[in-house]
Tab-separated table of C-alpha atoms in Angstrom:
chain	number	residue	atom	x	y	z
A	1228	UNK	CA	6.122	39.052	-20.860
A	1229	UNK	CA	3.626	36.196	-20.876
A	1230	UNK	CA	5.426	33.108	-19.567
A	1231	UNK	CA	2.560	30.839	-20.643
A	1232	UNK	CA	3.390	31.551	-24.293
A	1233	UNK	CA	6.815	29.963	-23.814
A	1234	UNK	CA	5.487	26.607	-22.530
A	1235	UNK	CA	5.275	23.802	-25.103
A	1236	UNK	CA	2.339	21.411	-24.835
A	1237	UNK	CA	3.323	17.832	-25.712
A	1238	UNK	CA	0.422	15.354	-26.067
A	1239	UNK	CA	0.739	11.748	-24.862
A	1240	UNK	CA	3.860	12.217	-22.729
A	1241	UNK	CA	5.009	10.428	-20.620
A	1242	UNK	CA	2.047	8.203	-21.523
A	1243	UNK	CA	-1.016	8.172	-23.759
A	1244	UNK	CA	-3.689	10.649	-22.737
A	1245	UNK	CA	-1.385	12.914	-20.707
A	1246	UNK	CA	-0.793	16.474	-21.952
A	1247	UNK	CA	2.707	17.424	-20.816
A	1248	UNK	CA	3.590	21.084	-20.185
A	1249	UNK	CA	7.216	21.348	-21.298
A	1250	UNK	CA	9.373	23.960	-19.529
A	1251	UNK	CA	12.407	23.454	-21.776
A	1252	UNK	CA	11.020	26.044	-24.204
A	1253	UNK	CA	10.643	28.539	-21.343
A	1254	UNK	CA	14.224	27.924	-20.185
A	1255	UNK	CA	15.600	28.232	-23.713
A	1256	UNK	CA	14.247	31.798	-23.866
A	1257	UNK	CA	16.604	34.101	-21.917
A	1258	UNK	CA	13.872	36.652	-21.125
A	1259	UNK	CA	11.454	33.964	-19.918
A	1260	UNK	CA	14.144	32.282	-17.826
A	1261	UNK	CA	14.973	35.606	-16.154
A	1262	UNK	CA	11.319	36.530	-15.681
A	1263	UNK	CA	10.447	33.187	-14.045
A	1264	UNK	CA	13.302	33.441	-11.526
A	1265	UNK	CA	12.599	37.136	-10.876
A	1266	UNK	CA	8.910	36.426	-10.174
A	1267	UNK	CA	9.864	33.698	-7.684
A	1268	UNK	CA	12.457	35.953	-6.048
A	1269	UNK	CA	9.981	38.837	-5.772
A	1270	UNK	CA	7.370	36.603	-4.127
A	1271	UNK	CA	9.751	35.304	-1.436
A	1272	UNK	CA	11.995	38.340	-0.898
A	1273	UNK	CA	10.299	39.433	2.336
A	1274	UNK	CA	9.459	35.977	3.696
A	1275	UNK	CA	11.787	34.441	6.283
A	1276	UNK	CA	13.491	31.474	4.611
A	1277	UNK	CA	16.659	29.707	5.754
A	1278	UNK	CA	17.143	27.312	2.843
A	1279	UNK	CA	15.613	26.026	-0.384
A	1280	UNK	CA	14.845	22.333	-0.889
A	1281	UNK	CA	14.946	21.390	-4.581
A	1282	UNK	CA	13.271	18.143	-5.634
A	1283	UNK	CA	15.211	16.035	-8.168
A	1284	UNK	CA	15.691	16.943	-10.873
A	1285	UNK	CA	13.671	19.864	-12.300
A	1286	UNK	CA	13.281	21.325	-8.822
A	1287	UNK	CA	17.023	22.019	-8.993
A	1288	UNK	CA	16.429	24.180	-12.074
A	1289	UNK	CA	14.180	26.700	-10.332
A	1290	UNK	CA	15.444	26.171	-6.783
A	1291	UNK	CA	19.121	27.014	-7.231
A	1292	UNK	CA	18.804	30.472	-8.831
A	1293	UNK	CA	16.205	31.316	-6.195
A	1294	UNK	CA	18.568	30.248	-3.374
A	1295	UNK	CA	21.297	32.359	-4.977
A	1296	UNK	CA	19.042	35.418	-5.243
A	1297	UNK	CA	17.718	35.078	-1.698
A	1298	UNK	CA	21.206	34.472	-0.276
A	1299	UNK	CA	20.299	31.172	1.391
A	1300	UNK	CA	21.557	27.576	1.183
A	1301	UNK	CA	20.231	24.804	-1.046
A	1302	UNK	CA	19.522	21.170	-0.265
A	1303	UNK	CA	18.484	18.411	-2.621
A	1304	UNK	CA	15.723	15.848	-2.198
A	1305	UNK	CA	16.661	12.904	-4.374
A	1306	UNK	CA	15.733	9.493	-5.651
A	1307	UNK	CA	17.197	6.542	-3.726
A	1308	UNK	CA	20.960	5.925	-3.600
A	1309	UNK	CA	21.969	9.274	-5.087
A	1310	UNK	CA	22.913	11.093	-1.870
A	1311	UNK	CA	26.293	9.930	-0.521
A	1312	UNK	CA	25.965	10.465	3.259
A	1313	UNK	CA	23.392	9.299	5.831
A	1314	UNK	CA	19.780	9.754	4.681
A	1315	UNK	CA	16.173	9.236	5.711
A	1316	UNK	CA	13.498	8.336	3.156
A	1317	UNK	CA	9.772	8.654	2.503
A	1318	UNK	CA	7.726	6.539	0.103
A	1319	UNK	CA	4.416	7.546	-1.444
A	1320	UNK	CA	1.879	5.931	-3.744
A	1321	UNK	CA	1.761	6.592	-7.472
A	1322	UNK	CA	-1.027	5.432	-9.758
A	1323	UNK	CA	1.017	2.256	-10.218
A	1324	UNK	CA	3.504	1.394	-7.486
A	1325	UNK	CA	5.560	3.463	-5.070
A	1326	UNK	CA	8.083	6.282	-5.336
A	1327	UNK	CA	10.755	6.976	-2.736
A	1328	UNK	CA	12.619	10.198	-1.928
A	1329	UNK	CA	15.667	10.688	0.272
A	1330	UNK	CA	17.217	13.602	2.157
A	1331	UNK	CA	20.538	13.881	4.005
A	1332	UNK	CA	19.973	13.787	7.767
A	1333	UNK	CA	22.213	16.864	8.128
A	1334	UNK	CA	20.486	18.822	5.327
A	1335	UNK	CA	18.082	20.604	7.705
A	1336	UNK	CA	18.862	22.135	11.116
A	1337	UNK	CA	16.154	22.059	13.797
A	1338	UNK	CA	13.834	25.053	13.443
A	1339	UNK	CA	15.052	26.072	9.983
A	1340	UNK	CA	12.413	27.435	7.637
A	1341	UNK	CA	12.627	25.557	4.338
A	1342	UNK	CA	11.018	26.545	1.046
A	1343	UNK	CA	10.247	23.516	-1.167
A	1344	UNK	CA	10.720	24.069	-4.924
A	1345	UNK	CA	9.727	21.843	-7.827
A	1346	UNK	CA	8.794	22.419	-11.458
A	1347	UNK	CA	5.305	20.893	-11.264
A	1348	UNK	CA	2.460	20.572	-8.755
A	1349	UNK	CA	0.269	17.688	-9.938
A	1350	UNK	CA	-1.410	15.458	-7.305
A	1351	UNK	CA	1.024	16.702	-4.639
A	1352	UNK	CA	2.451	13.326	-3.611
A	1353	UNK	CA	6.062	14.262	-4.255
A	1354	UNK	CA	5.716	17.614	-2.482
A	1355	UNK	CA	3.955	16.039	0.499
A	1356	UNK	CA	6.698	13.415	0.933
A	1357	UNK	CA	9.285	16.208	0.786
A	1358	UNK	CA	7.482	18.179	3.508
A	1359	UNK	CA	7.408	15.062	5.699
A	1360	UNK	CA	11.168	14.573	5.270
A	1361	UNK	CA	11.847	18.196	6.274
A	1362	UNK	CA	9.539	17.976	9.292
A	1363	UNK	CA	11.035	14.649	10.446
A	1364	UNK	CA	14.395	16.462	10.626
A	1365	UNK	CA	12.889	19.224	12.779
A	1366	UNK	CA	12.563	21.773	9.982
A	1367	UNK	CA	9.541	23.924	9.240
A	1368	UNK	CA	8.069	24.153	5.725
A	1369	UNK	CA	8.011	27.878	4.910
A	1370	UNK	CA	6.039	27.255	1.713
A	1371	UNK	CA	6.042	25.491	-1.645
A	1372	UNK	CA	6.855	27.028	-5.020
A	1373	UNK	CA	6.205	25.562	-8.460
A	1374	UNK	CA	6.672	26.704	-12.024
A	1375	UNK	CA	3.472	24.961	-13.148
A	1376	UNK	CA	0.366	23.950	-11.206
A	1377	UNK	CA	-2.189	21.512	-12.664
A	1378	UNK	CA	-5.139	22.860	-10.686
A	1379	UNK	CA	-7.516	20.078	-11.845
A	1380	UNK	CA	-5.409	17.496	-9.966
A	1381	UNK	CA	-6.090	19.357	-6.699
A	1382	UNK	CA	-2.579	19.032	-5.250
A	1383	UNK	CA	-3.306	22.050	-3.031
A	1384	UNK	CA	-5.869	20.046	-1.071
A	1385	UNK	CA	-3.205	17.550	-0.043
A	1386	UNK	CA	-0.962	20.442	1.033
A	1387	UNK	CA	-3.591	22.699	2.589
A	1388	UNK	CA	-1.538	23.523	5.697
A	1389	UNK	CA	1.173	25.187	3.575
A	1390	UNK	CA	1.507	28.422	1.607
A	1391	UNK	CA	1.720	27.584	-2.119
A	1392	UNK	CA	2.856	29.761	-5.014
A	1393	UNK	CA	2.924	28.804	-8.698
A	1394	UNK	CA	3.976	30.814	-11.738
A	1395	UNK	CA	1.483	29.219	-14.162
A	1396	UNK	CA	-1.809	27.409	-13.609
A	1397	UNK	CA	-3.524	24.977	-15.985
A	1398	UNK	CA	-7.064	23.723	-15.448
A	1399	UNK	CA	-6.919	20.841	-17.921
B	1383	UNK	CA	36.435	31.922	1.431
B	1384	UNK	CA	37.962	28.529	0.790
B	1385	UNK	CA	35.376	26.461	-1.098
B	1386	UNK	CA	37.407	23.274	-0.621
B	1387	UNK	CA	36.712	23.403	3.128
B	1388	UNK	CA	32.980	23.055	2.429
B	1389	UNK	CA	33.279	19.803	0.431
B	1390	UNK	CA	32.578	16.584	2.329
B	1391	UNK	CA	34.696	13.552	1.475
B	1392	UNK	CA	32.637	10.328	1.608
B	1393	UNK	CA	34.665	7.087	1.340
B	1394	UNK	CA	33.328	4.077	-0.593
B	1395	UNK	CA	30.546	5.903	-2.491
B	1396	UNK	CA	29.014	5.014	-4.873
B	1397	UNK	CA	31.138	1.871	-4.548
B	1398	UNK	CA	33.976	0.455	-2.456
B	1399	UNK	CA	37.311	2.161	-3.047
B	1400	UNK	CA	35.850	5.397	-4.468
B	1401	UNK	CA	36.302	8.630	-2.481
B	1402	UNK	CA	33.276	10.798	-3.288
B	1403	UNK	CA	33.542	14.593	-3.103
B	1404	UNK	CA	30.123	15.686	-1.846
B	1405	UNK	CA	28.910	19.140	-2.946
B	1406	UNK	CA	25.778	19.086	-0.750
B	1407	UNK	CA	27.791	20.571	2.122
B	1408	UNK	CA	28.976	23.393	-0.152
B	1409	UNK	CA	25.414	24.133	-1.301
B	1410	UNK	CA	24.081	24.072	2.256
B	1411	UNK	CA	26.434	26.953	3.130
B	1412	UNK	CA	24.930	30.205	1.775
B	1413	UNK	CA	28.328	31.932	1.453
B	1414	UNK	CA	29.869	28.966	-0.377
B	1415	UNK	CA	26.865	28.652	-2.690
B	1416	UNK	CA	27.125	32.354	-3.585
B	1417	UNK	CA	30.906	32.228	-3.968
B	1418	UNK	CA	30.793	29.200	-6.310
B	1419	UNK	CA	28.228	30.823	-8.613
B	1420	UNK	CA	30.021	34.181	-8.492
B	1421	UNK	CA	33.351	32.565	-9.471
B	1422	UNK	CA	31.711	30.841	-12.439
B	1423	UNK	CA	29.960	34.067	-13.466
B	1424	UNK	CA	33.196	36.056	-13.205
B	1425	UNK	CA	35.075	33.558	-15.374
B	1426	UNK	CA	32.515	33.639	-18.200
B	1427	UNK	CA	31.291	37.237	-17.991
B	1428	UNK	CA	33.345	38.441	-20.981
B	1429	UNK	CA	33.156	35.256	-23.075
B	1430	UNK	CA	30.560	35.073	-25.853
B	1431	UNK	CA	27.989	32.472	-24.786
B	1432	UNK	CA	24.454	32.015	-26.174
B	1433	UNK	CA	23.191	29.317	-23.818
B	1434	UNK	CA	24.165	26.972	-20.991
B	1435	UNK	CA	23.785	23.203	-21.307
B	1436	UNK	CA	23.306	21.561	-17.904
B	1437	UNK	CA	23.889	17.831	-17.617
B	1438	UNK	CA	21.329	15.912	-15.520
B	1439	UNK	CA	21.082	16.336	-12.685
B	1440	UNK	CA	23.808	18.128	-10.743
B	1441	UNK	CA	24.723	20.116	-13.834
B	1442	UNK	CA	21.347	21.831	-13.406
B	1443	UNK	CA	22.459	23.022	-9.944
B	1444	UNK	CA	25.413	25.061	-11.182
B	1445	UNK	CA	24.171	25.704	-14.721
B	1446	UNK	CA	20.899	27.489	-14.002
B	1447	UNK	CA	22.170	30.269	-11.701
B	1448	UNK	CA	24.998	30.836	-14.183
B	1449	UNK	CA	22.514	31.133	-17.074
B	1450	UNK	CA	20.483	33.591	-14.983
B	1451	UNK	CA	23.538	35.702	-14.145
B	1452	UNK	CA	24.819	35.738	-17.729
B	1453	UNK	CA	21.353	36.514	-19.120
B	1454	UNK	CA	21.289	33.521	-21.483
B	1455	UNK	CA	19.013	30.516	-22.005
B	1456	UNK	CA	19.384	27.076	-20.443
B	1457	UNK	CA	19.002	23.639	-22.014
B	1458	UNK	CA	19.095	20.264	-20.341
B	1459	UNK	CA	20.976	17.144	-21.389
B	1460	UNK	CA	19.139	14.220	-19.849
B	1461	UNK	CA	18.967	10.490	-19.348
B	1462	UNK	CA	16.769	8.598	-21.818
B	1463	UNK	CA	12.993	9.160	-21.933
B	1464	UNK	CA	12.972	12.280	-19.737
B	1465	UNK	CA	12.714	14.928	-22.488
B	1466	UNK	CA	9.180	15.117	-23.941
B	1467	UNK	CA	9.787	16.322	-27.522
B	1468	UNK	CA	11.978	15.018	-30.355
B	1469	UNK	CA	15.521	14.128	-29.260
B	1470	UNK	CA	18.847	12.789	-30.487
B	1471	UNK	CA	21.047	10.626	-28.269
B	1472	UNK	CA	24.686	9.656	-27.691
B	1473	UNK	CA	25.922	6.594	-25.846
B	1474	UNK	CA	29.328	6.224	-24.245
B	1475	UNK	CA	31.193	3.476	-22.432
B	1476	UNK	CA	31.395	3.276	-18.654
B	1477	UNK	CA	33.648	0.891	-16.736
B	1478	UNK	CA	30.761	-1.569	-16.917
B	1479	UNK	CA	28.173	-1.064	-19.660
B	1480	UNK	CA	26.913	1.994	-21.522
B	1481	UNK	CA	25.337	5.302	-20.578
B	1482	UNK	CA	23.074	7.293	-22.886
B	1483	UNK	CA	22.274	11.017	-22.934
B	1484	UNK	CA	19.583	12.856	-24.879
B	1485	UNK	CA	19.032	16.422	-26.051
B	1486	UNK	CA	16.005	18.055	-27.701
B	1487	UNK	CA	16.651	18.613	-31.417
B	1488	UNK	CA	15.425	22.218	-31.034
B	1489	UNK	CA	17.573	22.931	-27.953
B	1490	UNK	CA	20.459	24.376	-29.979
B	1491	UNK	CA	20.289	26.754	-32.952
B	1492	UNK	CA	22.919	26.429	-35.656
B	1493	UNK	CA	26.036	28.462	-34.759
B	1494	UNK	CA	25.056	29.059	-31.139
B	1495	UNK	CA	27.899	29.036	-28.633
B	1496	UNK	CA	27.022	26.656	-25.804
B	1497	UNK	CA	28.745	26.397	-22.435
B	1498	UNK	CA	28.515	22.881	-20.942
B	1499	UNK	CA	28.105	22.739	-17.140
B	1500	UNK	CA	28.305	19.750	-14.804
B	1501	UNK	CA	29.255	19.236	-11.173
B	1502	UNK	CA	32.123	16.816	-11.797
B	1503	UNK	CA	34.816	16.206	-14.401
B	1504	UNK	CA	36.018	12.628	-13.927
B	1505	UNK	CA	37.045	10.612	-17.019
B	1506	UNK	CA	35.185	13.050	-19.292
B	1507	UNK	CA	32.859	10.553	-20.960
B	1508	UNK	CA	29.667	12.363	-20.020
B	1509	UNK	CA	31.048	15.750	-21.057
B	1510	UNK	CA	32.366	14.383	-24.344
B	1511	UNK	CA	28.975	12.860	-25.246
B	1512	UNK	CA	27.324	16.195	-24.428
B	1513	UNK	CA	29.728	18.073	-26.719
B	1514	UNK	CA	28.934	15.612	-29.526
B	1515	UNK	CA	25.193	16.187	-29.087
B	1516	UNK	CA	25.655	19.968	-29.280
B	1517	UNK	CA	27.886	19.716	-32.343
B	1518	UNK	CA	25.508	17.315	-34.122
B	1519	UNK	CA	22.852	20.038	-33.806
B	1520	UNK	CA	25.180	22.618	-35.376
B	1521	UNK	CA	26.163	24.297	-32.122
B	1522	UNK	CA	29.665	25.247	-31.032
B	1523	UNK	CA	31.011	24.284	-27.606
B	1524	UNK	CA	32.133	27.558	-26.012
B	1525	UNK	CA	33.729	25.713	-23.097
B	1526	UNK	CA	33.097	23.359	-20.201
B	1527	UNK	CA	32.673	24.318	-16.549
B	1528	UNK	CA	32.735	22.029	-13.522
B	1529	UNK	CA	32.524	22.475	-9.779
B	1530	UNK	CA	35.019	19.656	-9.160
B	1531	UNK	CA	37.752	18.209	-11.374
B	1532	UNK	CA	39.416	14.888	-10.549
B	1533	UNK	CA	42.698	15.668	-12.284
B	1534	UNK	CA	44.095	12.131	-11.804
B	1535	UNK	CA	41.406	10.764	-14.128
B	1536	UNK	CA	42.693	12.986	-16.948
B	1537	UNK	CA	39.302	14.009	-18.327
B	1538	UNK	CA	40.951	17.085	-19.873
B	1539	UNK	CA	42.893	14.878	-22.277
B	1540	UNK	CA	39.634	13.559	-23.733
B	1541	UNK	CA	38.379	17.155	-24.106
B	1542	UNK	CA	41.618	18.795	-25.232
B	1543	UNK	CA	39.978	20.819	-28.016
B	1544	UNK	CA	37.826	22.737	-25.508
B	1545	UNK	CA	38.410	25.421	-22.880
B	1546	UNK	CA	37.832	23.915	-19.438
B	1547	UNK	CA	37.296	25.670	-16.103
B	1548	UNK	CA	36.833	24.025	-12.702
B	1549	UNK	CA	36.327	25.560	-9.278
B	1550	UNK	CA	38.152	22.821	-7.343
B	1551	UNK	CA	40.753	20.278	-8.371
B	1552	UNK	CA	41.615	17.013	-6.613
B	1553	UNK	CA	44.647	14.912	-7.507
B	1554	UNK	CA	43.585	11.754	-5.685
């Protein structure tokens, strides 16, 4: 099946001039949901991965079924003050202002290979901050997986040292 | 395996006097992650369900692998201004102030049987608002599933018309 046909394009969200690629219509479709998770699973089945890092909150959506299928653990990378135990944090620049992400200090064991999962690769700032958090804890980034990649925002350039896989690519 | 042994108890989170049951230590453990999803799948395998509604954001964690295993669609119930297309909303009282949840108006088809999934059943306010959203769209709540139920907060009483399943129960 063609997953792209299940994505809804919403103009002017979250702000004027932005075309938003909406995954809720993909997830609502049982065949598309299954196909998206199966494609991710197939891509990573023979790659050594110890755990999946899902980025809040749509990274949880694709990351958890993948962790289940691969038989590995799952850790969450979250906005500030959501994780209950000891954390470290990374901040990164947005167009206006800063964003901050946190990870539990015990989420990653030294030397573990961690696959980062999110719904969207745009400029790559969120993914890059997540990789830094994993590496500060002694983990190794095994790769990054996304449902949607906005190729015109060149997020891959910011993440050029990592293997990147995306289910759908948009060039505008 | 005993899932309860994988839950971390964090005192005074998110505020003084609250004992927080942390699922990140369950999810980090590949066997516990698999066991939790398998128990949910087993419970619902023979019940007629058309889609899973996951409540932002930890409801996504348990809801998506369950949707995948049951071969149904997934819809998200989110905090305000996160869903890109047309929504309806429900507000409910917290100890201090109000919380609001939104759902896409096209997330539920009339007559569909929807299973609501979240990580935690506490007082039941969030779950109740979610059920109202589904019913306002013409859906039927097929049941509610939680990883953790705080039985002393009596959330079941607020949801007495629904079937409720939880993996772990705590009475204090």
